[in-house]
Coordinates of C-alpha atoms in Angstrom, one line a residue:
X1 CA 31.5 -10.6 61.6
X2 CA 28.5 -8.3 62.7
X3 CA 27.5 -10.8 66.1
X4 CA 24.0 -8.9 66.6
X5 CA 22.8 -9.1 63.0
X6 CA 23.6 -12.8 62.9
X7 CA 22.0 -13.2 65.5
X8 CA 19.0 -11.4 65.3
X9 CA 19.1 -12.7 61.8
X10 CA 18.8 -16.5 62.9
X11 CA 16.5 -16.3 65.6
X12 CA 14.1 -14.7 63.7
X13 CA 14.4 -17.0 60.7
X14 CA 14.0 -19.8 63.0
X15 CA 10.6 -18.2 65.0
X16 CA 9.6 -17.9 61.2
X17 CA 9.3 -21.7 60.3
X18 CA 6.9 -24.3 61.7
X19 CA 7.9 -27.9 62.6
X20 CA 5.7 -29.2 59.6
X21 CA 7.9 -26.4 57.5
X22 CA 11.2 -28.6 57.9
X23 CA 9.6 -32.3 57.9
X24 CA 8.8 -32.7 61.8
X25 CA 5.4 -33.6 63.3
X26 CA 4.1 -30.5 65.1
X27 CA 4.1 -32.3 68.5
X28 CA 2.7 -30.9 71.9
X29 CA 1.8 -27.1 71.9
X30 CA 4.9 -25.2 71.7
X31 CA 5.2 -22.1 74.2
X32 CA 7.2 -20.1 71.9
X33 CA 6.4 -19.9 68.0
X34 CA 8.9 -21.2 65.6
X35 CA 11.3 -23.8 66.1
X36 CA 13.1 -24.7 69.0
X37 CA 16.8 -24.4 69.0
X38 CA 18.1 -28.0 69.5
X39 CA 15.3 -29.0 66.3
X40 CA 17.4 -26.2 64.0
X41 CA 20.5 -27.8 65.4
X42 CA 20.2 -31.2 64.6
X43 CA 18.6 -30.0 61.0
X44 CA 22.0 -28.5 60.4
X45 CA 24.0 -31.2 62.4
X46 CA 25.7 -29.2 64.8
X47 CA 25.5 -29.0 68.8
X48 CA 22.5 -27.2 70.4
X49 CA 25.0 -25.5 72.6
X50 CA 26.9 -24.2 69.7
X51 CA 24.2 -23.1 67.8
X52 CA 22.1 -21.2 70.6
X53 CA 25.5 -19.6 71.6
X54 CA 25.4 -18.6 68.0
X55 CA 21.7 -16.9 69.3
X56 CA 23.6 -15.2 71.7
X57 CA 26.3 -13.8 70.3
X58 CA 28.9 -15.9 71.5
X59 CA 29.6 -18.3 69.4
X60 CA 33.0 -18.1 67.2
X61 CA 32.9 -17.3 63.5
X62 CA 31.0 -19.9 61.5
X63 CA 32.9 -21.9 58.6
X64 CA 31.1 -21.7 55.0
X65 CA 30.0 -25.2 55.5
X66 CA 28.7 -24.9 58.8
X67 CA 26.8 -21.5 57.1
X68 CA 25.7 -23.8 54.6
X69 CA 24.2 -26.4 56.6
X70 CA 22.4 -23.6 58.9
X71 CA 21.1 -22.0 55.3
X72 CA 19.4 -25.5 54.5
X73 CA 18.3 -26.0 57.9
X74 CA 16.5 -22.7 57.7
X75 CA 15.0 -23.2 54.5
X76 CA 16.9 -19.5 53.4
X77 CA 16.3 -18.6 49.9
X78 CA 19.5 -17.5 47.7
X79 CA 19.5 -13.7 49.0
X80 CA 18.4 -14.9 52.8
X81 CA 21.5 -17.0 52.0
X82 CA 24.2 -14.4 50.6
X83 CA 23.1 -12.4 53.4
X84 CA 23.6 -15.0 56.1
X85 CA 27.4 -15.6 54.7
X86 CA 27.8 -11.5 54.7
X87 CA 26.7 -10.9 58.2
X88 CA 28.9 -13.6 59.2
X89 CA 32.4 -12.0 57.7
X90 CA 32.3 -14.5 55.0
X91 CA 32.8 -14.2 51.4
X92 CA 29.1 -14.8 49.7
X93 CA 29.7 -18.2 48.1
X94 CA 29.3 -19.2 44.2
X95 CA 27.7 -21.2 42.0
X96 CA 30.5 -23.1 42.0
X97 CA 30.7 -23.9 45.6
X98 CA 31.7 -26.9 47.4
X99 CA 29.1 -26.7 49.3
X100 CA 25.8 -25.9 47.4
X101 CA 22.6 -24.2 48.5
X102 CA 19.8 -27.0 47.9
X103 CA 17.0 -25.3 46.6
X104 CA 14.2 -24.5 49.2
X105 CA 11.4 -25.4 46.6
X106 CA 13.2 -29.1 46.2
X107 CA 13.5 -29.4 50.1
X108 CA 9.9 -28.5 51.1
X109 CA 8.7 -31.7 48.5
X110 CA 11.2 -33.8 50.6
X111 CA 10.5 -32.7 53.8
X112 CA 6.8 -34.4 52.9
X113 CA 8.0 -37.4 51.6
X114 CA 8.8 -39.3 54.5
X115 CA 7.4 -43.5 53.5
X116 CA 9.9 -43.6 50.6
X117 CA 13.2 -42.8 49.2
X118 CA 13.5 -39.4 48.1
X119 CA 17.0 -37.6 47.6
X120 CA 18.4 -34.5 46.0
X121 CA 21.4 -34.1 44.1
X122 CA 23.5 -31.6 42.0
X123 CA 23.8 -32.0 38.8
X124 CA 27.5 -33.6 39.1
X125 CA 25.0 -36.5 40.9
X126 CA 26.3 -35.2 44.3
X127 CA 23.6 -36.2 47.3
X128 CA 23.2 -33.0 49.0
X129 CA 20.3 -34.0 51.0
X130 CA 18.7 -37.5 51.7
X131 CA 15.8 -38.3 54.0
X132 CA 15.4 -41.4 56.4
X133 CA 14.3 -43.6 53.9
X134 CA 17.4 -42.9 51.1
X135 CA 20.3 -43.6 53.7
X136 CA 18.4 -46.8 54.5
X137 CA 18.6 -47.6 50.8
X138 CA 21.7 -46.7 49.8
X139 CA 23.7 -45.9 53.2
X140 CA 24.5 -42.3 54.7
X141 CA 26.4 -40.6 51.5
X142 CA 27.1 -37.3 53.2
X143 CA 30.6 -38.4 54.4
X144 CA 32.5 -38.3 51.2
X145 CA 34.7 -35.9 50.3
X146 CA 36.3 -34.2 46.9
X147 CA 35.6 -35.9 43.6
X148 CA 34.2 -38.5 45.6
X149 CA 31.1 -36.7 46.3
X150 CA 29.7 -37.3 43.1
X151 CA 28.1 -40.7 42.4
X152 CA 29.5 -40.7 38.9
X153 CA 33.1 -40.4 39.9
X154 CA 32.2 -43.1 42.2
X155 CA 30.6 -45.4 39.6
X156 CA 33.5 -45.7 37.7
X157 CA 36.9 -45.3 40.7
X158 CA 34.7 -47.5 43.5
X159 CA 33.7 -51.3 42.4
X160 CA 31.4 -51.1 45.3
X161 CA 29.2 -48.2 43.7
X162 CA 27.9 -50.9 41.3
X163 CA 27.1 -54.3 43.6
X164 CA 24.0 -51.6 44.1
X165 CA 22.9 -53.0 40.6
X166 CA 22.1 -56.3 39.2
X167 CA 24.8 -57.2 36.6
X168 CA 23.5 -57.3 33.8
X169 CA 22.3 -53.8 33.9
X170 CA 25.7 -51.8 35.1
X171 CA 26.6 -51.3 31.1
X172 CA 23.2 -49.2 30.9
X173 CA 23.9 -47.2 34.4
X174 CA 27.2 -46.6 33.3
X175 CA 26.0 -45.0 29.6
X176 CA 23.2 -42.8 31.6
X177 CA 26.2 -41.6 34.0
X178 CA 28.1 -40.1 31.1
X179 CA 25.3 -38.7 29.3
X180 CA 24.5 -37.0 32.2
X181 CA 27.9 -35.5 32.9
X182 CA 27.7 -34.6 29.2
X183 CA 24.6 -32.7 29.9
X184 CA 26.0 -30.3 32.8
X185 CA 29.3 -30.6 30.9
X186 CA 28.0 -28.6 28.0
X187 CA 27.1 -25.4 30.2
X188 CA 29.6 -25.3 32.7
X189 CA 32.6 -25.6 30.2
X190 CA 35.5 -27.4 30.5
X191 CA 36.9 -24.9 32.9
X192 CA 34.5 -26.0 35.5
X193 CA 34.1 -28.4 38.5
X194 CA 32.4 -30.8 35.7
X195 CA 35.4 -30.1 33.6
X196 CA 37.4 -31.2 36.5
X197 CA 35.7 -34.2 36.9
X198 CA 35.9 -35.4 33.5
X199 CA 39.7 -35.2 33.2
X200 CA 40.0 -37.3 36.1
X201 CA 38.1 -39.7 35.1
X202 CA 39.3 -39.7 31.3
X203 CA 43.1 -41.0 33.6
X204 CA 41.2 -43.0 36.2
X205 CA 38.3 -45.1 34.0
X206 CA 39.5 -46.1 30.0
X207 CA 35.4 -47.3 30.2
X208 CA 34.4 -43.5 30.8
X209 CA 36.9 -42.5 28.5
X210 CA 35.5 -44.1 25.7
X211 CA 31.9 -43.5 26.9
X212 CA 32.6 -40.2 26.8
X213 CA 34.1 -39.4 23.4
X214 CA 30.3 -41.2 22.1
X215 CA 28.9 -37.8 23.3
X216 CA 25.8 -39.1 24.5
X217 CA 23.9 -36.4 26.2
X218 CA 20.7 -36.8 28.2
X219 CA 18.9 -36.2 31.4
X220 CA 17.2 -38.8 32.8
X221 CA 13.8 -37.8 34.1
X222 CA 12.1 -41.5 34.5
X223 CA 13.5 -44.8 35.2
X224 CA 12.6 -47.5 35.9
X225 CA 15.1 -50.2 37.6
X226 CA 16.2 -53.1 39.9
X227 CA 18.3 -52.1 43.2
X228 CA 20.2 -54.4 45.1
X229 CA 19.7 -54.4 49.4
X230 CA 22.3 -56.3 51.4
X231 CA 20.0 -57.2 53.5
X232 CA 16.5 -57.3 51.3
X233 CA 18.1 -58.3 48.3
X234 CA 16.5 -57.1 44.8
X235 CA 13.9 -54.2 44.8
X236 CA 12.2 -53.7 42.1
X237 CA 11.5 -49.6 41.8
X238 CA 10.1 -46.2 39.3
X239 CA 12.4 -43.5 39.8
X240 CA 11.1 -40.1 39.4
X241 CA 12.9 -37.0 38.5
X242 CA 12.0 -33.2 39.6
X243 CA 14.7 -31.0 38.4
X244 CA 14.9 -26.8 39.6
X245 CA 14.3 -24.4 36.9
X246 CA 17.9 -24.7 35.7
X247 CA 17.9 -27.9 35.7
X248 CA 21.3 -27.6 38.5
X249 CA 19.3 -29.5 41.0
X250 CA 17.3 -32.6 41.2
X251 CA 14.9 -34.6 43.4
X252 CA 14.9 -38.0 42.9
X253 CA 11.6 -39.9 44.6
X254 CA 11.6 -43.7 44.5
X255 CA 8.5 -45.5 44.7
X256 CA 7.3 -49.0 43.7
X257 CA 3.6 -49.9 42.3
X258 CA 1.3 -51.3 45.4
X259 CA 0.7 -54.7 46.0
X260 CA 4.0 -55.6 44.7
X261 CA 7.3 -57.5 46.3
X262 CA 9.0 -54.2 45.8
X263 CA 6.6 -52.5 47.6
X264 CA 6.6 -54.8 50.4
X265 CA 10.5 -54.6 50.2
X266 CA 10.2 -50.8 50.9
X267 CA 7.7 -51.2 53.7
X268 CA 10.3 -53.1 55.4
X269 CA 13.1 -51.0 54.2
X270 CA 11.2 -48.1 56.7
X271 CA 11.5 -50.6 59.2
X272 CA 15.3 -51.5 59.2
X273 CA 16.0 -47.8 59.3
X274 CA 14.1 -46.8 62.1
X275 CA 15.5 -49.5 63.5
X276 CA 19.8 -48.6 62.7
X277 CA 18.7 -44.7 63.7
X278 CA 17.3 -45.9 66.9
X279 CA 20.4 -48.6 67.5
X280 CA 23.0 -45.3 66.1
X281 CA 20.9 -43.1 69.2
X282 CA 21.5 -45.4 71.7
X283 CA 25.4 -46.8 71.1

């Protein structure tokens, strides 16, 4: 672990980006350019202390996921990223990681998009990222762990995953999982965390067993669908779909049409969720 590069290294990445950069208003004049240490904290969810000690070479050695979560707090770019890991006396992390660089192109579009829900996930349908508005909608999905990251294990090993949609339109949702499992299937090879996931749900699910020897394969990059709220009950919504070049990435931006119940629904969707982040601040 080289202390002074990492360092060096994250301050100046950090004096580099502007509040507007990473979502935040630009606020009161700022003394110092950049931003501030407790802002790239809470953007990577760690403690200011532990994260300016960090700055000051005194912090202890990083774990990869605390590395990952600084590289998408920064905004780092895949060789800003490798570097970050090296300086830090960690192996450079894979493709295959189980913690996944977000694409900075993808996060700059949601840092923008802050009156409706926007998320972006892998193409396993793991959330890696989700603003204010997304955790409202579907709750805070960044606490699950091992197969259960992805939504599509979910869908078919968690009968909660599908009170989200009306029923009479789960069948459809569950086809459009598997053909989208199919699609990253194809590439990765059976040999890969996709592979993985597909033989455990071939013993867990006999409906995504025989889903998946259909081999349907598609990529869904417009929808348009009913959610269910526990508290606002049916919203009626367009889903949007901006994938990275490789298509390993996705943005997903929900929106409904003005003038419409669903729009009203959303409009009072930013509501409850300032309200649970401001109840979460104060408890």
């Amino acid at each position: 672990m080289d202390r002074a590069s990492l360092a060096d290294f994250l301050r100046r990445r950090r004096e580099a980006l502007r509040p507007e950069d990473v979502g935040l208003p630009p606020g009161a004049r700022r003394r110092a350019p950049g931003l501030r240490r407790e802002e790239v904290a809470a953007l990577a969810v760690m403690s200011t202390d532990y994260y300016t000690r960090l700055e000051q070479q005194r912090g202890p050695q990083p774990s990869e996921q605390m590395l990952a979560s600084l590289a998408r707090a920064l905004r780092l770019t895949d060789d800003e990223r490798s570097y970050l890991f090296r300086v830090a006396g960690r192996g450079i992390p894979t493709s295959v990681s189980t913690t996944p660089h977000v694409a900075p192109a993808l996060l700059r579009v949601l840092d923008r998009l802050e009156d409706t829900p926007a998320l972006i996930l892998s193409d396993l349908g793991e959330t890696l990222v989700q603003n204010r508005m997304a955790a409202a909608l579907f709750g805070d999905e960044s606490g699950h762990t091992g197969l259960a990251r992805s939504g599509i294990y979910r869908w078919f090993t968690d009968p909660s995953e599908r009170l989200r949609y009306p029923e009479d339109d789960r069948d459809r949702q569950s086809r459009a999982q598997v053909a989208n499992l199919r699609a990253a299937y194809g590439p990765m090879g059976p040999q890969s965390r996709a592979g993985e996931l597909v033989r455990a749900l071939q013993k867990a699910s006999a409906e995504f067993a025989e889903l998946w020897e259909r081999h349907e394969v598609a990529k869904r990059y417009e929808d348009h669908k009913t959610l269910i709220h526990p508290e606002l009950g049916a919203i009626e919504v367009d889903c949007q779909v901006l994938f990275t070049e490789d298509q390993s990435q996705a943005l997903l931006v929900l929106t409904a049409a003005p003038n419409t119940e669903g729009h009203e629904k959303l409009q009072l969707l930013a509501v409850l969720g300032r309200q649970r982040f401001t109840n979460a601040e104060t408890n």
